[in-house]
Coordinates of C-alpha atoms in Angstrom, one line a residue:
M13 CA -20.4 -51.6 -18.0
P14 CA -20.6 -47.8 -18.2
S15 CA -21.2 -46.3 -21.6
D16 CA -18.6 -44.4 -23.6
S17 CA -20.4 -41.1 -23.2
K18 CA -20.5 -41.6 -19.4
K19 CA -16.7 -42.3 -19.4
K20 CA -16.2 -39.1 -21.4
R21 CA -18.3 -37.1 -18.9
D22 CA -16.4 -38.6 -16.0
A23 CA -13.1 -37.8 -17.6
K24 CA -14.2 -34.2 -18.2
K25 CA -15.3 -34.0 -14.6
K26 CA -11.9 -35.1 -13.4
E27 CA -10.3 -32.6 -15.8
A28 CA -12.5 -29.9 -14.5
A29 CA -11.6 -30.8 -10.9
K30 CA -7.9 -30.6 -11.8
A31 CA -8.5 -27.3 -13.5
R32 CA -10.1 -25.9 -10.4
D33 CA -7.2 -27.0 -8.3
A34 CA -4.7 -25.5 -10.7
G35 CA -6.8 -22.4 -10.9
K36 CA -6.5 -22.0 -7.1
A37 CA -2.8 -22.4 -7.3
A38 CA -2.6 -19.9 -10.2
S39 CA -4.7 -17.4 -8.2
G40 CA -1.9 -16.6 -5.9
D41 CA -3.7 -17.9 -2.8
I42 CA -1.0 -17.1 -0.3
K43 CA 0.1 -20.6 0.5
A44 CA 0.5 -21.5 -3.1
E45 CA 2.1 -18.2 -4.0
N46 CA 4.7 -18.5 -1.3
G47 CA 5.5 -22.1 -1.9
S48 CA 4.4 -23.6 1.5
G49 CA 3.6 -26.9 -0.2
T50 CA 7.3 -27.7 -0.8
N51 CA 8.6 -30.7 1.2
G52 CA 12.2 -31.3 2.2
L53 CA 15.1 -28.9 2.1
S54 CA 17.8 -31.0 0.5
D55 CA 16.4 -30.8 -3.1
L56 CA 15.2 -27.2 -2.9
T57 CA 16.7 -24.4 -5.1
D58 CA 17.8 -21.2 -3.5
E59 CA 14.6 -19.6 -4.8
E60 CA 12.4 -22.3 -3.2
K61 CA 14.3 -22.0 0.1
L62 CA 13.8 -18.2 0.1
V63 CA 10.1 -18.7 -0.6
Q64 CA 9.8 -21.2 2.2
K65 CA 11.5 -18.9 4.6
L66 CA 9.1 -16.0 3.7
Q67 CA 6.2 -18.4 4.3
K68 CA 7.6 -19.4 7.7
D69 CA 7.9 -15.7 8.7
M70 CA 4.2 -15.3 7.7
D71 CA 3.2 -18.3 9.7
I72 CA 4.9 -16.9 12.8
N73 CA 2.9 -13.7 12.4
A74 CA -0.3 -15.8 11.9
E75 CA 0.3 -17.5 15.3
Y76 CA -0.3 -14.1 16.9
R77 CA -3.6 -13.5 15.0
S78 CA -7.0 -14.9 15.7
C79 CA -10.4 -14.1 14.1
T80 CA -14.0 -15.1 14.2
G81 CA -16.8 -14.5 11.7
V82 CA -19.7 -16.1 9.9
L83 CA -20.3 -16.3 6.1
G84 CA -23.4 -14.2 5.5
V85 CA -24.0 -15.1 1.8
H86 CA -24.7 -18.3 -0.1
P87 CA -21.6 -20.5 -0.4
K88 CA -21.8 -20.2 -4.3
S89 CA -22.1 -16.4 -4.2
R90 CA -19.6 -14.2 -6.2
D91 CA -19.8 -11.7 -3.3
I92 CA -18.2 -11.9 0.2
K93 CA -20.1 -11.0 3.4
I94 CA -18.7 -11.9 6.8
V95 CA -20.9 -11.0 9.8
N96 CA -19.9 -10.7 13.5
F97 CA -16.3 -10.4 12.4
S98 CA -13.7 -10.0 15.1
L99 CA -9.9 -9.9 14.8
T100 CA -7.0 -9.7 17.3
F101 CA -3.3 -9.4 16.7
H102 CA -0.7 -9.9 19.5
G103 CA -3.5 -9.9 21.9
Y104 CA -4.8 -6.5 20.8
E105 CA -8.3 -6.2 19.5
I106 CA -8.3 -4.7 16.0
L107 CA -11.9 -5.4 15.0
T108 CA -14.9 -6.3 17.2
D109 CA -18.3 -7.6 16.0
T110 CA -18.3 -5.8 12.7
N111 CA -19.3 -6.7 9.2
L112 CA -17.2 -7.1 6.1
E113 CA -18.9 -6.9 2.7
L114 CA -17.2 -7.0 -0.7
N115 CA -19.3 -7.1 -3.8
C116 CA -18.2 -8.3 -7.3
G117 CA -17.5 -5.4 -9.7
R118 CA -16.5 -3.1 -6.8
R119 CA -13.0 -1.6 -6.1
Y120 CA -12.5 -0.9 -2.4
G121 CA -10.0 1.4 -0.7
L122 CA -9.2 0.3 2.8
I123 CA -8.1 3.3 5.0
G124 CA -7.4 3.9 8.7
L125 CA -4.7 5.3 11.0
N126 CA -1.3 3.6 11.1
G127 CA -1.6 0.6 13.4
S128 CA -5.3 0.3 13.0
G129 CA -4.9 -3.2 11.3
K130 CA -5.2 -2.6 7.6
S131 CA -2.4 -4.9 6.6
T132 CA -3.4 -7.5 9.2
L133 CA -6.9 -7.5 7.8
L134 CA -5.6 -8.1 4.3
S135 CA -3.4 -10.9 5.4
T136 CA -6.3 -12.5 7.3
I137 CA -8.5 -12.5 4.1
G138 CA -5.6 -13.6 1.9
R139 CA -4.9 -16.6 4.1
R140 CA -8.6 -17.6 4.2
E141 CA -8.7 -17.4 8.0
I142 CA -12.3 -16.2 7.6
P143 CA -15.0 -18.2 5.7
I144 CA -14.8 -17.3 2.0
P145 CA -16.7 -19.1 -0.7
D146 CA -14.4 -21.8 -2.2
Q147 CA -14.9 -20.8 -5.8
I148 CA -13.4 -17.3 -5.1
D149 CA -9.7 -17.4 -5.9
I150 CA -7.5 -14.9 -4.1
F151 CA -4.2 -13.2 -5.0
H152 CA -2.6 -11.3 -2.1
L153 CA 0.5 -9.4 -3.2
T154 CA 2.8 -9.7 -0.2
R155 CA 6.4 -10.2 -1.3
E156 CA 8.7 -9.3 -4.2
M157 CA 9.5 -12.0 -6.7
P158 CA 12.4 -14.1 -5.4
P159 CA 15.7 -13.9 -7.2
S160 CA 15.9 -16.7 -9.8
N161 CA 17.2 -17.5 -13.3
K162 CA 13.8 -16.9 -14.8
T163 CA 13.4 -13.8 -16.9
A164 CA 10.9 -11.2 -15.8
L165 CA 8.6 -12.1 -18.7
Q166 CA 8.7 -15.8 -17.9
A167 CA 8.1 -15.1 -14.2
V168 CA 4.8 -13.4 -15.2
L169 CA 3.8 -16.1 -17.6
D170 CA 4.5 -18.9 -15.1
V171 CA 2.0 -17.6 -12.6
D172 CA -0.8 -18.7 -15.0
E173 CA -0.4 -22.4 -14.1
E174 CA -3.8 -23.3 -15.5
R175 CA -2.9 -22.0 -19.0
A176 CA 0.5 -23.7 -18.8
R177 CA -1.1 -27.0 -17.8
L178 CA -3.6 -26.9 -20.6
E179 CA -0.9 -26.1 -23.2
K180 CA 1.2 -29.0 -22.0
L181 CA -1.7 -31.4 -22.1
A182 CA -2.5 -30.2 -25.7
E183 CA 1.1 -31.0 -26.7
E184 CA 0.7 -34.5 -25.4
L185 CA -2.7 -35.1 -27.0
V186 CA -1.7 -33.9 -30.4
Q187 CA 0.4 -37.0 -30.8
Y188 CA -2.7 -39.3 -30.7
D189 CA -5.1 -39.9 -33.6
D190 CA -8.0 -41.6 -31.8
D191 CA -11.3 -39.8 -31.7
E192 CA -11.4 -39.5 -27.9
S193 CA -8.1 -37.7 -27.8
Q194 CA -9.0 -35.4 -30.7
E195 CA -12.3 -34.5 -29.0
Q196 CA -10.5 -33.7 -25.8
L197 CA -7.9 -31.7 -27.7
M198 CA -10.6 -29.6 -29.4
D199 CA -12.2 -28.9 -26.0
I200 CA -8.8 -27.8 -24.7
Y201 CA -8.2 -25.5 -27.7
E202 CA -11.6 -24.0 -27.1
R203 CA -10.7 -23.3 -23.4
L204 CA -7.3 -21.9 -24.3
D205 CA -9.0 -19.6 -26.9
E206 CA -11.3 -18.3 -24.2
M207 CA -8.3 -17.7 -21.9
G208 CA -6.4 -15.9 -24.7
A209 CA -3.5 -18.3 -24.5
D210 CA -2.3 -17.3 -28.0
K211 CA -1.9 -13.7 -26.7
A212 CA -0.5 -14.6 -23.3
Q213 CA 3.0 -13.3 -24.0
M214 CA 1.7 -10.1 -25.5
K215 CA -0.5 -9.6 -22.4
A216 CA 2.4 -10.2 -20.0
A217 CA 4.7 -7.9 -22.0
Y218 CA 2.0 -5.2 -22.0
I219 CA 1.7 -5.3 -18.2
L220 CA 5.5 -5.3 -17.7
H221 CA 5.9 -2.4 -20.1
G222 CA 3.3 -0.4 -18.2
L223 CA 5.2 -1.0 -15.0
G224 CA 8.5 0.3 -16.6
F225 CA 10.1 -2.7 -18.1
D226 CA 11.5 -2.2 -21.6
K227 CA 12.1 -5.1 -24.0
E228 CA 15.6 -5.7 -22.7
M229 CA 14.6 -5.7 -19.1
Q230 CA 11.7 -8.1 -19.7
N231 CA 14.3 -10.7 -20.9
K232 CA 16.6 -10.0 -17.9
M233 CA 16.8 -12.6 -15.1
C234 CA 14.9 -11.9 -11.8
K235 CA 18.1 -12.3 -9.8
D236 CA 19.6 -9.3 -11.6
F237 CA 16.9 -6.9 -10.4
S238 CA 16.8 -5.0 -7.2
G239 CA 14.1 -5.7 -4.6
G240 CA 12.0 -2.8 -5.8
W241 CA 12.0 -4.0 -9.4
R242 CA 11.2 -7.6 -8.3
M243 CA 8.2 -6.2 -6.4
R244 CA 7.0 -4.8 -9.8
I245 CA 7.3 -8.3 -11.3
A246 CA 5.2 -9.6 -8.4
L247 CA 2.6 -6.9 -9.1
A248 CA 2.7 -7.8 -12.8
R249 CA 1.9 -11.4 -11.9
A250 CA -1.1 -10.3 -9.9
L251 CA -2.4 -8.1 -12.7
Y252 CA -1.8 -10.9 -15.2
V253 CA -3.9 -13.5 -13.3
K254 CA -6.8 -11.1 -12.6
P255 CA -8.2 -13.2 -9.7
H256 CA -11.7 -12.9 -8.4
L257 CA -10.4 -11.1 -5.3
L258 CA -7.2 -9.1 -5.7
L259 CA -5.6 -7.8 -2.5
L260 CA -3.0 -5.0 -2.9
D261 CA -1.1 -3.4 0.0
E262 CA 0.5 -0.1 -1.0
P263 CA 1.1 -1.2 -4.7
T264 CA 2.6 2.2 -5.6
N265 CA 5.4 2.1 -3.1
H266 CA 8.0 0.9 -5.6
L267 CA 6.7 2.7 -8.6
D268 CA 7.7 6.0 -10.2
L269 CA 5.1 8.6 -11.3
D270 CA 4.9 7.1 -14.8
A271 CA 4.0 3.6 -13.5
C272 CA 1.6 5.1 -10.9
V273 CA -0.4 6.8 -13.6
W274 CA -0.4 3.6 -15.7
L275 CA -1.5 1.4 -12.8
E276 CA -4.3 3.9 -11.9
E277 CA -5.6 3.6 -15.5
E278 CA -5.3 -0.2 -15.4
L279 CA -7.1 -0.8 -12.0
K280 CA -9.9 1.7 -12.6
T281 CA -11.4 -0.9 -15.0
Y282 CA -11.0 -4.0 -12.8
K283 CA -14.2 -6.0 -13.1
R284 CA -14.1 -8.4 -10.2
I285 CA -13.2 -7.4 -6.5
L286 CA -10.3 -5.2 -5.7
L287 CA -9.3 -4.4 -2.1
I288 CA -6.5 -2.0 -1.9
I289 CA -4.5 -0.1 0.8
S290 CA -3.0 3.1 -0.4
H291 CA -1.7 6.3 1.2
S292 CA -2.4 8.3 -2.0
Q293 CA -5.6 10.2 -2.0
D294 CA -5.1 11.0 -5.7
F295 CA -4.6 7.3 -6.6
M296 CA -7.7 6.2 -4.6
N297 CA -9.8 8.9 -6.3
G298 CA -8.9 7.5 -9.6
V299 CA -9.4 3.8 -8.8
C300 CA -11.9 3.2 -6.0
T301 CA -15.7 2.9 -6.2
N302 CA -16.0 2.4 -2.4
I303 CA -14.1 3.2 0.8
I304 CA -13.9 1.0 3.9
H305 CA -12.8 3.0 6.9
I306 CA -11.4 1.2 10.0
H307 CA -12.5 3.4 13.0
N308 CA -13.1 2.5 16.6
K309 CA -12.5 -1.2 15.8
K310 CA -15.4 -1.3 13.3
L311 CA -15.5 -1.4 9.5
H312 CA -17.5 1.6 8.1
S313 CA -18.4 1.4 4.4
Y314 CA -18.9 4.4 2.1
G315 CA -19.9 4.7 -1.6
G316 CA -17.7 6.7 -3.9
N317 CA -14.0 7.5 -4.0
Y318 CA -11.9 9.1 -1.3
D319 CA -13.1 12.7 -1.9
A320 CA -16.7 11.4 -1.7
F321 CA -15.8 9.6 1.6
V322 CA -14.4 12.8 3.1
K323 CA -17.5 14.8 2.1
T324 CA -20.0 12.1 3.3
R325 CA -18.2 11.5 6.6
D326 CA -18.0 15.2 7.4
E327 CA -21.8 15.5 6.8
L328 CA -22.5 12.4 9.0
L329 CA -20.3 13.8 11.8
E330 CA -22.0 17.2 11.5
N331 CA -25.4 15.5 11.8
Q332 CA -24.2 13.3 14.6
A333 CA -22.9 16.4 16.5
K334 CA -26.3 18.2 16.0
R335 CA -28.3 15.2 17.2
Y336 CA -25.9 14.7 20.2
N337 CA -26.3 18.4 21.2
W338 CA -30.1 18.2 20.8
E339 CA -30.3 15.0 22.9
Q340 CA -28.1 16.4 25.7
S341 CA -30.2 19.6 25.7
Q342 CA -33.4 17.5 26.1
I343 CA -31.8 15.3 28.8
S344 CA -30.6 18.3 30.7
H345 CA -34.1 20.0 30.5
M346 CA -35.9 16.8 31.6
K347 CA -33.5 16.2 34.5
D348 CA -33.9 19.8 35.7
Y349 CA -37.7 19.5 35.5
I350 CA -37.7 16.2 37.4
A351 CA -35.4 17.6 40.1
R352 CA -37.6 20.8 40.5
F353 CA -41.1 19.4 40.3
G354 CA -40.8 15.7 41.1
H355 CA -42.1 16.2 44.6
G356 CA -44.4 19.2 43.9
S357 CA -48.2 19.2 43.4
A358 CA -49.9 16.1 42.0
K359 CA -50.2 17.6 38.5
L360 CA -46.5 18.7 38.4
A361 CA -45.4 15.3 39.9
R362 CA -47.3 13.4 37.2
Q363 CA -45.6 15.5 34.5
A364 CA -42.2 14.9 36.1
Q365 CA -42.9 11.2 36.2
S366 CA -43.9 11.3 32.5
K367 CA -40.6 13.1 31.6
E368 CA -38.7 10.5 33.7
K369 CA -40.3 7.7 31.6
T370 CA -39.4 9.6 28.4
L371 CA -35.8 9.9 29.6
A372 CA -35.6 6.2 30.4
K373 CA -36.9 5.3 26.9
M374 CA -34.3 7.6 25.3
V375 CA -31.5 6.0 27.3
A376 CA -32.8 2.4 26.6
G377 CA -33.1 3.2 22.9
G378 CA -29.5 4.3 22.8
L379 CA -28.1 7.8 22.8
T380 CA -26.0 9.4 20.1
E381 CA -22.3 9.2 20.8
K382 CA -20.4 12.4 21.2
V383 CA -18.3 13.2 18.1
V384 CA -14.6 12.8 19.1
A385 CA -12.2 14.2 16.5
D386 CA -9.4 12.0 15.4
K387 CA -6.2 12.7 17.3
T388 CA -4.4 15.3 15.2
L389 CA -0.8 14.3 14.5
Q390 CA 1.9 16.9 14.3
F391 CA 5.4 16.3 13.0
Y392 CA 8.1 18.7 14.1
F393 CA 11.5 19.8 12.7
P394 CA 13.6 21.8 15.2
S395 CA 14.9 25.2 14.2
C396 CA 18.1 24.8 12.3
G397 CA 19.3 28.4 12.1
K398 CA 20.4 30.2 9.0
I399 CA 23.4 29.6 6.7
P400 CA 24.3 32.3 4.1
P401 CA 24.1 31.2 0.4
P402 CA 25.5 29.4 -1.5
V403 CA 24.6 26.3 0.5
I404 CA 25.0 23.7 -2.2
M405 CA 26.6 24.2 -5.5
V406 CA 26.6 21.5 -8.2
Q407 CA 29.3 22.5 -10.7
N408 CA 29.7 20.7 -14.0
V409 CA 28.9 17.3 -12.5
S410 CA 28.9 14.1 -14.6
F411 CA 28.4 10.7 -13.2
K412 CA 28.0 7.0 -14.2
Y413 CA 28.3 3.9 -12.1
S414 CA 31.0 2.1 -14.2
K415 CA 32.9 2.4 -17.5
E416 CA 30.4 0.0 -19.2
T417 CA 27.2 1.8 -18.0
P418 CA 25.8 4.9 -19.7
W419 CA 26.0 8.3 -18.1
I420 CA 23.4 9.0 -15.5
Y421 CA 24.2 12.8 -15.6
K422 CA 26.3 15.0 -17.9
N423 CA 27.5 18.5 -17.0
L424 CA 24.9 19.3 -14.3
E425 CA 25.0 22.9 -13.1
F426 CA 22.7 24.3 -10.4
G427 CA 22.5 25.6 -6.8
V428 CA 20.3 24.8 -3.8
D429 CA 19.7 27.1 -0.8
L430 CA 17.7 26.9 2.4
D431 CA 14.6 28.4 0.7
S432 CA 14.6 25.8 -2.0
R433 CA 11.5 23.5 -2.2
I434 CA 12.3 21.1 -5.1
A435 CA 10.5 17.9 -6.2
L436 CA 12.5 15.6 -8.4
V437 CA 10.4 13.6 -10.9
G438 CA 11.1 11.3 -13.8
P439 CA 11.1 7.6 -14.7
N440 CA 12.9 5.0 -12.6
G441 CA 16.5 4.7 -13.6
A442 CA 16.7 8.4 -14.5
G443 CA 18.9 9.1 -11.5
K444 CA 16.6 10.9 -8.9
S445 CA 18.0 8.9 -5.9
T446 CA 21.5 9.0 -7.5
L447 CA 21.3 12.8 -7.5
L448 CA 20.4 12.9 -3.8
K449 CA 23.4 10.5 -3.0
L450 CA 25.7 12.8 -5.0
I451 CA 24.6 15.8 -3.0
V452 CA 24.9 14.1 0.4
G453 CA 28.3 12.6 -0.5
E454 CA 27.5 8.9 -0.7
L455 CA 28.5 9.0 -4.3
V456 CA 31.5 10.9 -5.9
P457 CA 31.1 12.5 -9.3
N458 CA 33.3 11.2 -12.2
D459 CA 33.7 14.9 -13.2
G460 CA 32.9 18.2 -11.6
L461 CA 32.3 19.1 -8.0
V462 CA 29.5 19.3 -5.4
R463 CA 30.4 22.1 -3.0
K464 CA 28.6 22.4 0.3
H465 CA 28.8 25.0 3.1
S466 CA 31.2 24.0 5.8
H467 CA 28.4 24.2 8.5
L468 CA 25.7 22.5 6.5
K469 CA 24.0 19.5 8.1
I470 CA 22.0 17.2 5.7
A471 CA 19.5 14.5 6.7
R472 CA 18.6 12.0 4.0
Y473 CA 15.5 9.8 4.3
H474 CA 15.4 6.7 2.0
Q475 CA 13.0 3.8 1.5
H476 CA 15.1 1.2 3.4
L477 CA 16.1 3.4 6.4
H478 CA 13.6 1.8 8.8
E479 CA 15.1 -1.6 8.0
H480 CA 18.2 -0.5 10.0
L481 CA 16.3 -0.1 13.2
D482 CA 17.1 -2.4 16.1
L483 CA 13.8 -4.4 16.2
D484 CA 14.4 -6.0 19.6
I485 CA 14.5 -2.7 21.6
S486 CA 11.8 -0.1 22.0
A487 CA 11.6 3.2 20.2
L488 CA 12.4 5.0 23.5
D489 CA 15.5 3.0 24.1
Y490 CA 16.6 3.4 20.5
M491 CA 16.3 7.1 20.6
M492 CA 18.1 7.3 24.1
K493 CA 20.9 5.3 22.5
C494 CA 21.2 7.5 19.5
F495 CA 21.0 10.8 21.4
P496 CA 22.8 10.3 24.7
D497 CA 22.7 14.1 25.4
V498 CA 19.0 13.7 26.3
K499 CA 19.4 12.3 29.8
E500 CA 15.8 12.1 31.0
R501 CA 13.6 9.4 29.6
E502 CA 10.5 11.6 30.1
E503 CA 12.0 14.3 28.0
M504 CA 12.7 11.7 25.2
R505 CA 9.1 10.4 25.5
K506 CA 7.9 13.9 24.8
I507 CA 10.2 14.1 21.8
I508 CA 8.9 10.8 20.3
G509 CA 5.3 11.7 21.1
R510 CA 5.6 14.6 18.7
Y511 CA 5.8 12.0 15.9
G512 CA 2.6 10.2 16.8
L513 CA 4.1 7.4 19.0
T514 CA 2.5 7.4 22.4
G515 CA 2.0 5.1 25.4
R516 CA 2.7 1.4 24.7
Q517 CA 4.0 2.2 21.2
Q518 CA 7.1 3.9 22.8
I519 CA 8.1 1.0 25.1
C520 CA 7.1 -2.1 23.1
P521 CA 9.8 -3.8 20.9
I522 CA 10.0 -2.0 17.5
R523 CA 9.2 -5.3 15.7
Q524 CA 5.6 -5.0 17.1
L525 CA 5.1 -1.7 15.5
S526 CA 3.5 -1.4 12.0
D527 CA 5.7 -0.2 9.1
G528 CA 4.1 3.2 9.4
Q529 CA 4.9 3.5 13.1
R530 CA 8.5 2.4 12.4
C531 CA 8.8 5.2 9.8
R532 CA 7.7 7.7 12.5
V533 CA 10.6 6.4 14.6
V534 CA 12.9 7.2 11.7
F535 CA 11.5 10.7 11.3
A536 CA 12.0 11.4 15.0
W537 CA 15.7 10.2 14.6
L538 CA 16.2 12.3 11.5
A539 CA 14.6 15.5 12.8
W540 CA 16.5 15.4 16.1
Q541 CA 19.8 15.6 14.2
V542 CA 18.6 19.2 13.5
P543 CA 19.5 19.3 9.7
H544 CA 19.6 22.4 7.5
M545 CA 18.6 20.4 4.4
L546 CA 16.2 17.5 4.1
L547 CA 16.7 15.0 1.2
L548 CA 13.6 12.8 1.2
D549 CA 13.4 9.8 -1.0
E550 CA 9.9 8.3 -1.1
P551 CA 9.0 9.4 2.5
T552 CA 5.3 8.5 2.2
N553 CA 5.8 4.7 1.9
H554 CA 3.9 3.0 4.8
L555 CA 2.5 6.3 6.1
D556 CA -1.3 6.8 6.4
I557 CA -3.0 9.8 4.9
E558 CA -3.3 11.8 8.1
T559 CA 0.5 11.3 8.8
I560 CA 1.4 12.4 5.3
D561 CA -0.7 15.6 5.8
A562 CA 1.1 16.2 9.2
L563 CA 4.5 15.7 7.4
A564 CA 3.5 18.2 4.7
D565 CA 2.6 20.8 7.4
A566 CA 5.9 20.2 9.2
L567 CA 7.8 20.5 5.9
N568 CA 6.0 23.8 5.1
D569 CA 7.1 25.1 8.6
F570 CA 10.6 23.8 8.2
E571 CA 13.2 26.6 8.1
G572 CA 15.7 24.7 5.9
G573 CA 15.8 23.5 2.3
L574 CA 14.0 20.5 0.8
M575 CA 14.6 18.1 -2.1
L576 CA 11.9 15.5 -2.5
V577 CA 11.5 12.3 -4.5
S578 CA 8.0 11.0 -4.3
H579 CA 5.3 9.2 -6.2
D580 CA 2.6 11.0 -4.2
F581 CA 1.2 13.7 -6.4
R582 CA -0.7 15.3 -3.5
L583 CA 2.4 15.6 -1.2
I584 CA 4.3 17.2 -4.1
S585 CA 1.5 19.7 -4.7
Q586 CA 1.5 20.6 -0.9
V587 CA 5.2 21.2 -0.4
A588 CA 7.0 21.8 -3.7
K589 CA 7.6 25.2 -5.3
E590 CA 9.6 23.8 -8.2
I591 CA 9.3 20.6 -10.3
W592 CA 12.6 19.3 -11.7
V593 CA 12.5 16.5 -14.3
C594 CA 15.4 14.0 -14.3
Q595 CA 15.7 12.5 -17.7
D596 CA 18.2 12.0 -20.6
S597 CA 21.3 12.6 -18.4
T598 CA 20.2 16.0 -17.3
V599 CA 17.8 18.0 -15.1
T600 CA 15.3 20.5 -16.4
K601 CA 12.7 22.6 -14.7
W602 CA 9.0 21.9 -15.5
K603 CA 7.1 25.0 -16.4
G604 CA 3.8 24.0 -14.8
D605 CA 2.7 22.4 -11.6
I606 CA 2.6 18.7 -10.6
L607 CA -1.0 18.2 -11.8
S608 CA -0.1 19.5 -15.3
Y609 CA 2.9 17.1 -15.2
K610 CA 0.6 14.2 -14.3
E611 CA -1.8 15.0 -17.2
H612 CA 1.3 15.1 -19.5
L613 CA 2.3 11.6 -18.3
R614 CA -1.2 10.2 -18.6
K615 CA -1.5 11.3 -22.3
R616 CA 1.9 10.0 -23.1
I617 CA 1.4 6.6 -21.3
M618 CA -2.0 6.0 -22.9
H619 CA -0.5 6.7 -26.3
D620 CA 2.5 4.5 -25.7
N621 CA 0.8 1.6 -23.9
A622 CA -2.0 0.4 -26.2
R623 CA -4.0 -2.3 -24.5
P624 CA -3.7 -5.7 -26.3
E625 CA -7.0 -6.9 -27.7

């Protein structure tokens, strides 16, 4: 018969195994997070059905992805290293025989051109399609929180299944008086104390508050939030779990400037492994300790933040160019000598043969590649002509969505002309997007008037515009259908090419394009309407850094007016002449620049969001 102590040890081992399994589920490992383990449809809730549909969509994409690689560290290591890593998607090689290395305590920014495979790589890691040590739990933030009857606060707390499981077990054990149960109960209390279970609600509330949820919103049901706010809840779940490997793909896309500043402060102290895709140089400078650059189907690692990466890469390319030029000069000199003296006197012929051997060694040892500059992308907005002011007059405008809701704006009074370059900033819910809708005419003021010049043409870009594209046809066919006046397909190909879509990207179904490439289709469609006024609501979502810079250059060359809503501090600093703050039912001009506004936000947020101990 086994001894009592052995029974206890065995029980604890079983308990530990269950804890590990629950920990993996709590980590947000994609299959657990998206509910793929649910069987049968008849008993599923609407939330579970939606989760299962999202998982099915992801599985369909996975069918078009294949990868190979070998684990290059000990299976019990806290680091990840994959050698000879290759990845294909829809038959297209994204990565070939490269190495991926992620070390504990490091925060990596993953960068590369649109379509280079950043999101595909994150999905591949998140789904454990490459060998990753079993003890490393992964949370890949991919989808917004499904609509449900759970409150935002409860949705965040429920992600920590290990804590919830231990608390439930403790409630059951407290009813028993035997020594074994009490001993196990004390062990559970000790573990809960280590996990900070008594402060779980405070911790979840702190994270939600940082992401813009006040107390009332934290107790509101998930189904009552928009998709953008449910994405924030999903982000809060990821930050609450704090997995060993956290994968974030454009986490700032649904955030306002306040929340962006808070998230930057929160992530810059992440102690495990963070791998993040972001189009914001400013954000990566504040968060990242390392940069991984996807270039020529290889992963190139650099130490430091984004600015350090740019400086280091420029120096490397400069040295590479110098070495290439030196090698080519040497090769040219040796070839010329061999051609001239290879059949001369015995002495000259021997020297020529010596140079021929030297040349052969150089070639066999590998020559330096020529530096090829990244293809420079240029956006283009056609000339719109001039319209005499006043172009837009907002006169004593007041607006609210219903009788029960508070006023979004009261007695607004301002004018906008073709030389206006305005950035609208302020917290979510302050009415930035609402103001753009009022100006374009999608919403009608309760009081006052929005007067526009009779010949004014306005183009409004918003976050969900690319969702209206016909995904089953090509970008070329879509543009030909939208602009029948352009008769020649070759002419339309040139138009689309100005927005960075070339070759196969123009003729393949739009659904095969990355989100960033779809956004370029939308910009081509908007620009070819030849507007006088651009109203841009978060135009940088899904665009890479090079594309954002090209957009900024095009906006600076644009002849018309601009009103911009963006969480990208750098884009605002590039194109905006005025900063307007939307808050407390009014619009006021900020006296400084956008960087002074960011510092103002940072001080206020750090004061208002004290981290729970």
